[in-house]
Tab-separated table of C-alpha atoms in Angstrom:
chain	number	residue	atom	x	y	z
T	13	UNK	CA	251.474	73.115	9.930
T	14	UNK	CA	251.222	72.576	6.289
T	15	UNK	CA	248.608	70.834	3.955
T	16	UNK	CA	250.039	68.868	1.066
T	17	UNK	CA	247.707	68.082	-1.917
T	18	UNK	CA	249.331	65.092	-3.881
T	19	UNK	CA	248.080	63.743	-6.930
T	20	UNK	CA	247.317	61.157	-8.563
T	21	UNK	CA	246.261	59.133	-5.381
T	22	UNK	CA	247.165	56.023	-7.310
T	23	UNK	CA	247.698	54.846	-11.132
T	24	UNK	CA	248.140	51.680	-13.019
T	25	UNK	CA	250.674	52.193	-15.677
T	26	UNK	CA	252.231	50.145	-18.428
T	27	UNK	CA	255.819	49.366	-18.575
T	28	UNK	CA	258.043	52.206	-20.246
T	29	UNK	CA	255.753	54.730	-19.877
T	30	UNK	CA	256.232	57.752	-17.529
T	31	UNK	CA	254.132	59.408	-14.955
T	32	UNK	CA	254.296	62.976	-13.233
T	33	UNK	CA	253.323	63.187	-9.468
T	34	UNK	CA	252.264	66.578	-8.215
T	35	UNK	CA	252.369	68.136	-4.754
T	36	UNK	CA	250.899	71.811	-3.606
T	37	UNK	CA	251.553	73.002	-0.385
T	38	UNK	CA	249.273	75.570	1.227
T	39	UNK	CA	252.248	77.819	2.256
T	40	UNK	CA	255.737	78.586	1.080
T	41	UNK	CA	258.695	76.220	1.692
T	42	UNK	CA	261.880	76.148	1.066
T	43	UNK	CA	262.494	72.209	0.721
T	44	UNK	CA	260.335	69.728	-0.729
T	45	UNK	CA	261.334	66.273	-0.279
T	46	UNK	CA	260.556	63.148	-2.051
T	47	UNK	CA	260.228	59.740	-0.794
T	48	UNK	CA	259.771	56.100	-2.395
T	49	UNK	CA	258.555	53.191	-0.027
T	50	UNK	CA	258.515	50.001	-1.876
T	51	UNK	CA	255.727	47.472	-0.518
T	52	UNK	CA	256.011	46.454	3.164
T	53	UNK	CA	259.058	48.551	3.317
T	54	UNK	CA	260.285	51.763	5.291
T	55	UNK	CA	260.757	55.209	3.178
T	56	UNK	CA	263.782	55.957	1.221
T	57	UNK	CA	264.666	59.364	0.362
T	58	UNK	CA	264.764	60.039	-3.390
T	59	UNK	CA	265.732	63.980	-3.414
T	60	UNK	CA	265.606	67.055	-1.937
T	61	UNK	CA	263.750	69.387	-4.332
T	62	UNK	CA	264.788	73.348	-3.660
T	63	UNK	CA	263.176	76.070	-5.498
T	64	UNK	CA	265.324	77.778	-8.279
T	65	UNK	CA	267.995	75.210	-8.080
T	66	UNK	CA	268.527	71.452	-9.263
T	67	UNK	CA	267.347	68.822	-6.886
T	68	UNK	CA	269.650	66.932	-4.694
T	69	UNK	CA	269.407	63.526	-5.552
T	70	UNK	CA	270.270	60.482	-2.707
T	71	UNK	CA	272.584	57.548	-3.605
T	72	UNK	CA	270.925	55.177	-6.112
T	73	UNK	CA	268.684	57.602	-7.749
T	74	UNK	CA	269.320	59.595	-10.735
T	75	UNK	CA	267.940	62.467	-12.516
T	76	UNK	CA	267.148	60.775	-15.956
T	77	UNK	CA	264.976	58.518	-13.813
T	78	UNK	CA	263.191	60.585	-11.682
T	79	UNK	CA	263.303	64.160	-12.799
T	80	UNK	CA	261.995	66.871	-10.617
T	81	UNK	CA	260.728	70.393	-11.099
T	82	UNK	CA	260.253	72.980	-8.378
T	83	UNK	CA	259.036	76.011	-10.084
T	84	UNK	CA	257.750	77.892	-6.970
T	85	UNK	CA	257.870	77.850	-3.414
T	86	UNK	CA	254.461	75.884	-2.940
T	87	UNK	CA	254.626	73.062	-5.836
T	88	UNK	CA	256.807	70.420	-6.904
T	89	UNK	CA	256.442	67.514	-9.465
T	90	UNK	CA	258.479	64.014	-9.438
T	91	UNK	CA	258.412	62.059	-12.600
T	92	UNK	CA	259.018	58.261	-12.664
T	93	UNK	CA	260.137	57.543	-16.000
T	94	UNK	CA	260.569	54.670	-18.432
T	95	UNK	CA	258.628	52.433	-15.566
T	96	UNK	CA	259.118	48.866	-15.032
T	97	UNK	CA	257.451	46.587	-12.464
T	98	UNK	CA	260.486	47.364	-9.847
T	99	UNK	CA	258.972	51.158	-9.665
T	100	UNK	CA	255.808	49.653	-7.881
T	101	UNK	CA	255.631	52.041	-4.633
T	102	UNK	CA	254.022	54.585	-3.018
T	103	UNK	CA	255.391	57.804	-3.586
T	104	UNK	CA	255.268	60.865	-1.132
T	105	UNK	CA	256.330	64.221	-0.920
T	106	UNK	CA	256.734	66.058	2.365
T	107	UNK	CA	257.956	69.303	3.793
T	108	UNK	CA	259.006	70.882	7.045
T	109	UNK	CA	256.246	72.796	8.795
T	110	UNK	CA	256.647	76.274	9.108
T	111	UNK	CA	257.658	77.016	12.862
T	112	UNK	CA	257.311	73.366	13.632
T	113	UNK	CA	261.165	72.496	14.098
T	114	UNK	CA	261.947	69.268	12.404
T	115	UNK	CA	258.871	67.880	12.195
T	116	UNK	CA	257.608	66.639	8.501
T	117	UNK	CA	254.254	66.910	6.784
T	118	UNK	CA	253.192	64.604	4.083
T	119	UNK	CA	251.249	64.491	1.251
T	120	UNK	CA	248.736	61.482	1.038
T	121	UNK	CA	251.026	59.898	-1.265
T	122	UNK	CA	250.762	58.265	-4.933
T	123	UNK	CA	250.338	54.358	-5.065
T	124	UNK	CA	251.933	53.314	-8.249
T	125	UNK	CA	251.597	49.868	-9.769
T	126	UNK	CA	253.467	48.986	-13.134
T	127	UNK	CA	252.436	46.041	-15.309
M	22	UNK	CA	270.872	54.510	4.432
M	23	UNK	CA	268.245	53.337	7.182
M	24	UNK	CA	269.243	54.359	10.462
M	25	UNK	CA	266.326	53.088	12.638
M	26	UNK	CA	264.954	49.658	13.381
M	27	UNK	CA	261.973	48.999	14.752
M	28	UNK	CA	261.056	45.798	16.757
M	29	UNK	CA	258.523	43.991	16.935
M	30	UNK	CA	258.117	43.916	12.804
M	31	UNK	CA	254.537	43.158	13.802
M	32	UNK	CA	252.389	43.489	16.903
M	33	UNK	CA	248.857	42.356	17.459
M	34	UNK	CA	246.968	43.183	20.764
M	35	UNK	CA	243.397	43.048	22.185
M	36	UNK	CA	241.768	47.016	22.362
M	37	UNK	CA	242.424	48.241	25.598
M	38	UNK	CA	245.760	46.881	26.009
M	39	UNK	CA	249.052	48.698	25.950
M	40	UNK	CA	251.492	48.468	22.640
M	41	UNK	CA	255.099	48.938	22.993
M	42	UNK	CA	257.438	49.401	19.885
M	43	UNK	CA	261.092	49.658	20.102
M	44	UNK	CA	263.450	51.556	17.771
M	45	UNK	CA	267.379	51.204	17.764
M	46	UNK	CA	269.668	53.483	15.742
M	47	UNK	CA	273.463	53.586	14.829
M	48	UNK	CA	274.575	57.153	15.135
M	49	UNK	CA	274.460	59.848	17.259
M	50	UNK	CA	271.209	61.866	16.714
M	51	UNK	CA	269.789	65.225	17.280
M	52	UNK	CA	266.184	64.326	17.807
M	53	UNK	CA	264.231	61.265	17.126
M	54	UNK	CA	260.655	61.299	15.577
M	55	UNK	CA	257.630	58.784	15.511
M	56	UNK	CA	255.205	58.679	12.809
M	57	UNK	CA	252.121	56.795	11.950
M	58	UNK	CA	250.808	55.668	8.404
M	59	UNK	CA	247.409	54.251	7.621
M	60	UNK	CA	247.006	51.859	5.301
M	61	UNK	CA	250.058	52.845	3.079
M	62	UNK	CA	248.979	56.534	2.880
M	63	UNK	CA	250.850	59.634	4.207
M	64	UNK	CA	252.729	59.494	7.341
M	65	UNK	CA	251.362	61.751	10.389
M	66	UNK	CA	253.957	62.812	12.875
M	67	UNK	CA	253.177	61.806	16.319
M	68	UNK	CA	256.034	63.032	18.686
M	69	UNK	CA	259.493	64.202	18.802
M	70	UNK	CA	262.110	63.561	21.487
M	71	UNK	CA	265.260	65.697	21.576
M	72	UNK	CA	268.617	63.953	22.366
M	73	UNK	CA	268.663	65.584	25.606
M	74	UNK	CA	265.280	64.443	26.677
M	75	UNK	CA	264.442	60.915	28.253
M	76	UNK	CA	261.012	60.832	28.266
M	77	UNK	CA	257.932	62.593	26.820
M	78	UNK	CA	254.136	62.688	26.908
M	79	UNK	CA	251.493	63.234	24.406
M	80	UNK	CA	247.895	61.813	25.212
M	81	UNK	CA	247.909	58.270	25.509
M	82	UNK	CA	251.720	58.029	23.789
M	83	UNK	CA	254.589	57.954	26.003
M	84	UNK	CA	258.193	57.786	24.319
M	85	UNK	CA	261.495	57.352	25.786
M	86	UNK	CA	265.041	57.705	24.788
M	87	UNK	CA	268.071	56.276	25.762
M	88	UNK	CA	271.165	57.429	24.018
M	89	UNK	CA	273.505	55.416	25.821
M	90	UNK	CA	271.859	52.473	24.119
M	91	UNK	CA	270.934	54.304	21.104
M	92	UNK	CA	267.081	53.238	21.288
M	93	UNK	CA	263.613	54.752	21.854
M	94	UNK	CA	260.405	53.077	22.663
M	95	UNK	CA	256.930	54.315	22.010
M	96	UNK	CA	254.082	53.267	24.377
M	97	UNK	CA	250.538	53.483	23.264
M	98	UNK	CA	248.139	53.185	26.552
M	99	UNK	CA	244.867	51.833	26.220
M	100	UNK	CA	244.990	51.017	22.480
M	101	UNK	CA	241.753	51.293	20.431
M	102	UNK	CA	241.039	49.600	16.986
M	103	UNK	CA	241.756	53.189	15.552
M	104	UNK	CA	245.241	52.769	16.356
M	105	UNK	CA	245.790	50.036	14.048
M	106	UNK	CA	248.551	51.431	11.525
M	107	UNK	CA	252.137	51.063	10.849
M	108	UNK	CA	254.425	53.265	13.327
M	109	UNK	CA	258.034	54.596	12.296
M	110	UNK	CA	260.744	56.084	14.113
M	111	UNK	CA	262.858	58.804	12.175
M	112	UNK	CA	266.148	60.292	12.977
M	113	UNK	CA	267.655	63.601	12.223
M	114	UNK	CA	271.553	64.086	12.896
M	115	UNK	CA	271.723	67.550	13.300
M	116	UNK	CA	269.409	69.813	14.596
M	117	UNK	CA	267.188	71.108	11.916
M	118	UNK	CA	268.867	68.490	9.456
M	119	UNK	CA	265.876	67.033	7.508
M	120	UNK	CA	265.637	64.900	5.647
M	121	UNK	CA	264.837	62.346	8.353
M	122	UNK	CA	266.362	58.703	8.058
M	123	UNK	CA	263.222	56.296	8.841
M	124	UNK	CA	263.515	52.824	10.212
M	125	UNK	CA	261.513	49.878	8.940
M	126	UNK	CA	258.560	50.407	11.052
M	127	UNK	CA	256.167	48.189	13.066
M	128	UNK	CA	252.649	46.826	11.919
M	129	UNK	CA	250.209	47.393	14.877
M	130	UNK	CA	246.715	45.740	14.631
M	131	UNK	CA	244.365	46.374	17.516
M	132	UNK	CA	241.457	43.834	17.709
M	133	UNK	CA	238.302	45.018	19.208
């Protein structure tokens, strides 16, 4: 299993500003995944973060808008840059648990509202 | 791109009744998983069924998989108010291939 601490849990931000979301895992993991969940919708993968290399972004997401850091095997950050109201979503980090096969463990999410 | 489509989008039942949610997907998969999300928070893994399995049980949960129809169902028996949540299916195309692709989810309300 894996326990993930994600913060902040929620924030209200002004248009044009940036917010950095942090995820700390209680064990070393190779890959960390960042998802976005727009209101009433499913999860969409933003990017996969590997330690020591640049994150791999999914179609529709770019590094300038969602820069990701992965300085070590237990920590990652996602920044939502130059925010607009369309960025209002829940952002979730997740990892594959050690020895759990393909099962994912999730942080508690960051509920972002952009005014 | 989204692979799974849950049905129904929303379901409301009385406590003690059974709840059935369905998921359809489009491509061949290695496994299919069900997750639960309370009030827009983090998801919790419920159960995983592999492509060579047809049925799996875990407590009050029963999952079936029909690869010929590319569909799965999640049955929650003897539902409780605490089962109120959104339920998502997620598919993995290859073994060890994360990330998963999530469906749109079913919002389940269990009324006491």
